[in-house]
Amino acid sequence: MGLLLTIPILVAGFWFCHRHAPLRYKMHRAENQYLYLHSAQYGLSLFFVSSFLLYLINCLDLSSETLNSWNIGYELLHVAVPGKTYLEYNTALFILLCPFALAYGFPIALNWLAGSAEGYKTSVIQKILNDSPLDSFLFDALINETQIMLSMSDKKVYVGFVLNMGEPNEHKGMDQEILLQPILSGYRDSNLKVTFTTDYNLARSNDQSKKLGIVLKQDNIVSATKFDNDLFKNIANTSTAQSTPESP
């Protein structure tokens, strides 16, 4: 009987974590025993709520009589645990299934109380990504449509707008790949000076079918910064002037 309770508690707790946005986006950071204990924590909370609901139901004589008359609990559980009454079987079945119903319903209620689904999702992800400056920078660039410059490990350079980031899942967070709408691309020479070689004119079109997209692995990003073309040209011209020797 204990095993019949333990497994549903863990599964219900994991399902709650998977459905509730703040927990779902953190799941990729939980590894090994931490994820197991995290699921057990929320599963036990759902179990105690289910037990309290059962107590309230038992306070009603009509409900107790109903639980004592149904044979569904007996049909499902008598093979695993023989020799119990209909009331005990139905009570156990309620304790097994109610946490799953709560794991389904609670996230819906919490999301509804939080307001806009997209706004709630955005605020949750922003808080989670605060511990990584690069993750936070890329996500802010995505939300605010900021033009940025990315320097890659192979010395390639891209300027553009972040169109999308990887959706967090059970194994990985958003730090997987990004989809970039390129404006300019080039490379860094041996002196790490940036030289642009390609101007993506089509990428500036409002026609979605003509927009280009480049998928970049975030692990290969060496540096990232906001990009202003006029400021970049002024800095480049200043550097060129300082490096040119004066004629005698």
Tab-separated table of C-alpha atoms in Angstrom:
chain	number	residue	atom	x	y	z
A	1	MET	CA	0.000	0.000	0.000
A	2	GLY	CA	2.854	2.344	0.763
A	3	LEU	CA	4.279	1.860	-2.741
A	4	LEU	CA	0.861	2.611	-4.236
A	5	LEU	CA	0.942	5.983	-2.456
A	6	THR	CA	4.601	6.854	-3.014
A	7	ILE	CA	4.629	6.582	-6.810
A	8	PRO	CA	1.484	8.725	-7.384
A	9	ILE	CA	2.822	11.352	-4.977
A	10	LEU	CA	6.075	11.655	-6.940
A	11	VAL	CA	4.351	11.617	-10.331
A	12	ALA	CA	1.746	14.178	-9.261
A	13	GLY	CA	4.475	16.407	-7.835
A	14	PHE	CA	6.477	16.182	-11.051
A	15	TRP	CA	3.366	16.922	-13.135
A	16	PHE	CA	2.633	19.985	-11.017
A	17	CYS	CA	6.216	21.217	-11.513
A	18	HIS	CA	5.890	20.615	-15.249
A	19	ARG	CA	2.601	22.518	-15.574
A	20	HIS	CA	3.364	25.470	-13.288
A	21	ALA	CA	5.384	27.995	-15.306
A	22	PRO	CA	7.862	29.241	-12.636
A	23	LEU	CA	8.754	25.655	-11.751
A	24	ARG	CA	8.769	24.348	-15.331
A	25	TYR	CA	11.360	26.890	-16.447
A	26	LYS	CA	13.580	25.950	-13.502
A	27	MET	CA	13.361	22.182	-14.007
A	28	HIS	CA	16.382	22.042	-16.339
A	29	ARG	CA	18.513	23.360	-13.460
A	30	ALA	CA	17.419	20.575	-11.107
A	31	GLU	CA	19.550	17.483	-11.474
A	32	ASN	CA	19.566	13.981	-10.011
A	33	GLN	CA	18.240	13.814	-6.453
A	34	TYR	CA	17.270	17.496	-6.314
A	35	LEU	CA	14.589	17.010	-8.970
A	36	TYR	CA	13.399	13.875	-7.157
A	37	LEU	CA	13.109	15.715	-3.829
A	38	HIS	CA	11.508	18.718	-5.511
A	39	SER	CA	8.805	16.489	-6.989
A	40	ALA	CA	8.321	14.770	-3.627
A	41	GLN	CA	7.926	18.144	-1.884
A	42	TYR	CA	5.087	19.309	-4.111
A	43	GLY	CA	3.595	15.826	-4.324
A	44	LEU	CA	3.346	15.661	-0.522
A	45	SER	CA	1.732	19.106	-0.475
A	46	LEU	CA	-0.895	17.890	-2.939
A	47	PHE	CA	-1.338	14.732	-0.859
A	48	PHE	CA	-2.033	16.720	2.317
A	49	VAL	CA	-4.524	18.931	0.476
A	50	SER	CA	-6.222	15.769	-0.838
A	51	SER	CA	-6.355	14.348	2.702
A	52	PHE	CA	-7.943	17.550	3.973
A	53	LEU	CA	-10.557	17.425	1.190
A	54	LEU	CA	-11.255	13.793	2.087
A	55	TYR	CA	-11.722	14.791	5.724
A	56	LEU	CA	-14.274	17.413	4.696
A	57	ILE	CA	-16.067	14.841	2.540
A	58	ASN	CA	-16.184	12.335	5.401
A	59	CYS	CA	-17.816	14.971	7.574
A	60	LEU	CA	-20.854	14.647	5.302
A	61	ASP	CA	-22.804	11.492	6.102
A	62	LEU	CA	-24.196	11.245	2.580
A	63	SER	CA	-20.708	11.311	1.059
A	64	SER	CA	-19.488	8.609	3.444
A	65	GLU	CA	-22.395	6.378	2.489
A	66	THR	CA	-21.626	6.933	-1.189
A	67	LEU	CA	-17.955	6.002	-0.742
A	68	ASN	CA	-19.019	2.888	1.141
A	69	SER	CA	-21.362	1.759	-1.646
A	70	TRP	CA	-19.241	2.245	-4.786
A	71	ASN	CA	-17.314	-0.798	-6.001
A	72	ILE	CA	-14.922	1.029	-8.353
A	73	GLY	CA	-12.177	1.176	-5.724
A	74	TYR	CA	-12.566	-2.522	-5.023
A	75	GLU	CA	-12.371	-3.404	-8.721
A	76	LEU	CA	-9.144	-1.440	-9.208
A	77	LEU	CA	-7.291	-2.165	-5.965
A	78	HIS	CA	-8.450	-5.467	-4.473
A	79	VAL	CA	-5.847	-7.500	-6.412
A	80	ALA	CA	-2.956	-5.421	-5.027
A	81	VAL	CA	-4.420	-5.001	-1.536
A	82	PRO	CA	-7.005	-7.677	-0.673
A	83	GLY	CA	-9.259	-7.876	2.358
A	84	LYS	CA	-10.399	-4.247	2.687
A	85	THR	CA	-13.864	-2.659	2.760
A	86	TYR	CA	-15.424	-0.635	-0.057
A	87	LEU	CA	-14.939	2.521	2.011
A	88	GLU	CA	-11.209	1.849	2.434
A	89	TYR	CA	-10.752	1.046	-1.256
A	90	ASN	CA	-12.633	4.158	-2.394
A	91	THR	CA	-10.759	6.302	0.129
A	92	ALA	CA	-7.422	5.012	-1.178
A	93	LEU	CA	-8.534	5.608	-4.765
A	94	PHE	CA	-9.509	9.166	-3.889
A	95	ILE	CA	-6.113	9.772	-2.273
A	96	LEU	CA	-4.403	8.343	-5.376
A	97	LEU	CA	-6.323	10.374	-7.961
A	98	CYS	CA	-7.030	13.664	-6.201
A	99	PRO	CA	-3.376	14.880	-6.262
A	100	PHE	CA	-3.413	14.530	-10.071
A	101	ALA	CA	-6.607	16.579	-10.296
A	102	LEU	CA	-5.021	19.239	-8.072
A	103	ALA	CA	-1.785	19.151	-10.100
A	104	TYR	CA	-3.902	19.871	-13.171
A	105	GLY	CA	-6.168	22.492	-11.658
A	106	PHE	CA	-3.828	24.522	-9.431
A	107	PRO	CA	-1.533	25.744	-12.271
A	108	ILE	CA	-4.582	26.843	-14.282
A	109	ALA	CA	-5.880	28.815	-11.300
A	110	LEU	CA	-2.464	30.333	-10.542
A	111	ASN	CA	-1.940	31.340	-14.164
A	112	TRP	CA	-5.420	32.904	-14.237
A	113	LEU	CA	-4.708	34.876	-11.071
A	114	ALA	CA	-1.403	36.075	-12.551
A	115	GLY	CA	-3.195	37.707	-15.504
A	116	SER	CA	-1.852	37.669	-19.066
A	117	ALA	CA	-0.216	34.354	-19.933
A	118	GLU	CA	2.498	35.915	-22.095
A	119	GLY	CA	3.208	38.676	-19.591
A	120	TYR	CA	3.393	36.135	-16.775
A	121	LYS	CA	5.711	33.900	-18.801
A	122	THR	CA	7.968	36.864	-19.640
A	123	SER	CA	8.268	38.026	-16.025
A	124	VAL	CA	9.001	34.484	-14.820
A	125	ILE	CA	11.729	33.890	-17.417
A	126	GLN	CA	13.329	37.283	-16.716
A	127	LYS	CA	13.687	36.415	-13.034
A	128	ILE	CA	15.128	32.985	-13.803
A	129	LEU	CA	17.687	34.327	-16.302
A	130	ASN	CA	18.988	37.042	-13.967
A	131	ASP	CA	21.754	34.718	-12.751
A	132	SER	CA	23.349	34.683	-16.245
A	133	PRO	CA	24.330	38.066	-17.758
A	134	LEU	CA	24.408	36.626	-21.299
A	135	ASP	CA	21.021	34.898	-20.960
A	136	SER	CA	19.506	38.043	-19.486
A	137	PHE	CA	21.034	40.272	-22.180
A	138	LEU	CA	19.763	38.107	-25.062
A	139	PHE	CA	16.299	37.807	-23.553
A	140	ASP	CA	16.044	41.574	-23.034
A	141	ALA	CA	17.164	42.058	-26.649
A	142	LEU	CA	14.397	39.680	-27.744
A	143	ILE	CA	11.691	41.418	-25.707
A	144	ASN	CA	12.777	44.993	-26.492
A	145	GLU	CA	13.787	44.300	-30.133
A	146	THR	CA	17.250	45.722	-29.527
A	147	GLN	CA	19.909	45.567	-32.241
A	148	ILE	CA	22.939	43.680	-30.943
A	149	MET	CA	26.382	42.537	-32.095
A	150	LEU	CA	27.576	39.003	-31.378
A	151	SER	CA	31.184	37.867	-31.601
A	152	MET	CA	31.576	34.128	-32.097
A	153	SER	CA	34.346	31.732	-31.118
A	154	ASP	CA	35.362	31.330	-34.813
A	155	LYS	CA	35.871	35.154	-35.007
A	156	LYS	CA	32.735	35.689	-37.059
A	157	VAL	CA	30.633	38.719	-36.113
A	158	TYR	CA	26.888	39.136	-36.519
A	159	VAL	CA	24.725	42.227	-36.076
A	160	GLY	CA	20.965	41.842	-35.914
A	161	PHE	CA	17.855	41.231	-33.857
A	162	VAL	CA	17.060	38.188	-31.719
A	163	LEU	CA	13.911	36.561	-33.113
A	164	ASN	CA	13.692	33.544	-30.825
A	165	MET	CA	15.423	31.627	-28.069
A	166	GLY	CA	15.211	27.959	-27.174
A	167	GLU	CA	12.185	26.968	-25.084
A	168	PRO	CA	13.188	25.609	-21.657
A	169	ASN	CA	12.460	21.918	-21.119
A	170	GLU	CA	13.171	19.232	-18.530
A	171	HIS	CA	16.821	18.942	-19.575
A	172	LYS	CA	17.947	22.333	-20.863
A	173	GLY	CA	17.140	25.965	-20.394
A	174	MET	CA	16.933	28.754	-22.924
A	175	ASP	CA	20.729	28.792	-23.315
A	176	GLN	CA	20.729	26.420	-26.294
A	177	GLU	CA	20.380	28.233	-29.620
A	178	ILE	CA	19.086	31.621	-30.705
A	179	LEU	CA	17.489	32.672	-33.976
A	180	LEU	CA	19.033	35.913	-35.196
A	181	GLN	CA	17.690	38.191	-37.930
A	182	PRO	CA	20.985	39.436	-39.412
A	183	ILE	CA	21.622	43.008	-40.491
A	184	LEU	CA	25.399	42.814	-40.972
A	185	SER	CA	27.980	40.070	-40.695
A	186	GLY	CA	31.756	39.950	-40.907
A	187	TYR	CA	34.781	38.846	-38.959
A	188	ARG	CA	37.515	39.953	-36.593
A	189	ASP	CA	41.024	40.122	-38.027
A	190	SER	CA	44.230	39.190	-36.248
A	191	ASN	CA	44.056	42.492	-34.338
A	192	LEU	CA	40.435	41.752	-33.397
A	193	LYS	CA	39.237	44.698	-35.489
A	194	VAL	CA	35.726	44.124	-36.861
A	195	THR	CA	35.316	44.094	-40.645
A	196	PHE	CA	31.822	43.740	-42.097
A	197	THR	CA	31.571	41.855	-45.372
A	198	THR	CA	27.838	41.235	-45.854
A	199	ASP	CA	24.883	43.610	-45.673
A	200	TYR	CA	21.579	41.729	-45.462
A	201	ASN	CA	19.238	44.130	-47.218
A	202	LEU	CA	16.381	41.623	-47.356
A	203	ALA	CA	16.521	41.249	-43.606
A	204	ARG	CA	15.320	44.841	-43.267
A	205	SER	CA	12.117	44.099	-45.171
A	206	ASN	CA	8.792	44.067	-43.335
A	207	ASP	CA	7.756	41.096	-45.449
A	208	GLN	CA	8.029	38.069	-43.164
A	209	SER	CA	8.670	35.751	-46.121
A	210	LYS	CA	11.796	37.719	-47.027
A	211	LYS	CA	13.314	37.894	-43.575
A	212	LEU	CA	16.449	35.863	-43.091
A	213	GLY	CA	17.220	33.929	-39.955
A	214	ILE	CA	20.495	32.484	-38.679
A	215	VAL	CA	20.561	29.897	-35.896
A	216	LEU	CA	23.531	30.331	-33.563
A	217	LYS	CA	24.605	28.118	-30.660
A	218	GLN	CA	24.801	30.197	-27.549
A	219	ASP	CA	27.824	28.227	-26.329
A	220	ASN	CA	29.796	29.678	-29.262
A	221	ILE	CA	29.092	33.319	-28.359
A	222	VAL	CA	32.241	34.967	-26.994
A	223	SER	CA	30.842	38.457	-26.430
A	224	ALA	CA	27.588	40.343	-26.939
A	225	THR	CA	26.809	44.038	-26.925
A	226	LYS	CA	24.231	46.534	-28.119
A	227	PHE	CA	25.050	47.890	-31.570
A	228	ASP	CA	24.744	51.449	-32.840
A	229	ASN	CA	26.040	51.890	-36.387
A	230	ASP	CA	26.978	55.575	-36.058
A	231	LEU	CA	28.786	54.988	-32.784
A	232	PHE	CA	30.587	51.994	-34.285
A	233	LYS	CA	31.806	54.085	-37.246
A	234	ASN	CA	33.022	56.883	-34.955
A	235	ILE	CA	34.983	54.430	-32.806
A	236	ALA	CA	36.403	52.710	-35.884
A	237	ASN	CA	37.484	56.036	-37.432
A	238	THR	CA	39.065	57.150	-34.150
A	239	SER	CA	41.012	53.909	-33.890
A	240	THR	CA	42.181	54.208	-37.503
A	241	ALA	CA	43.334	57.780	-36.995
A	242	GLN	CA	45.290	56.880	-33.870
A	243	SER	CA	46.994	53.966	-35.577
A	244	THR	CA	48.060	56.018	-38.642
A	245	PRO	CA	51.532	57.560	-38.112
A	246	GLU	CA	51.844	61.292	-38.718
A	247	SER	CA	53.876	62.319	-41.769
A	248	PRO	CA	57.039	64.264	-40.958
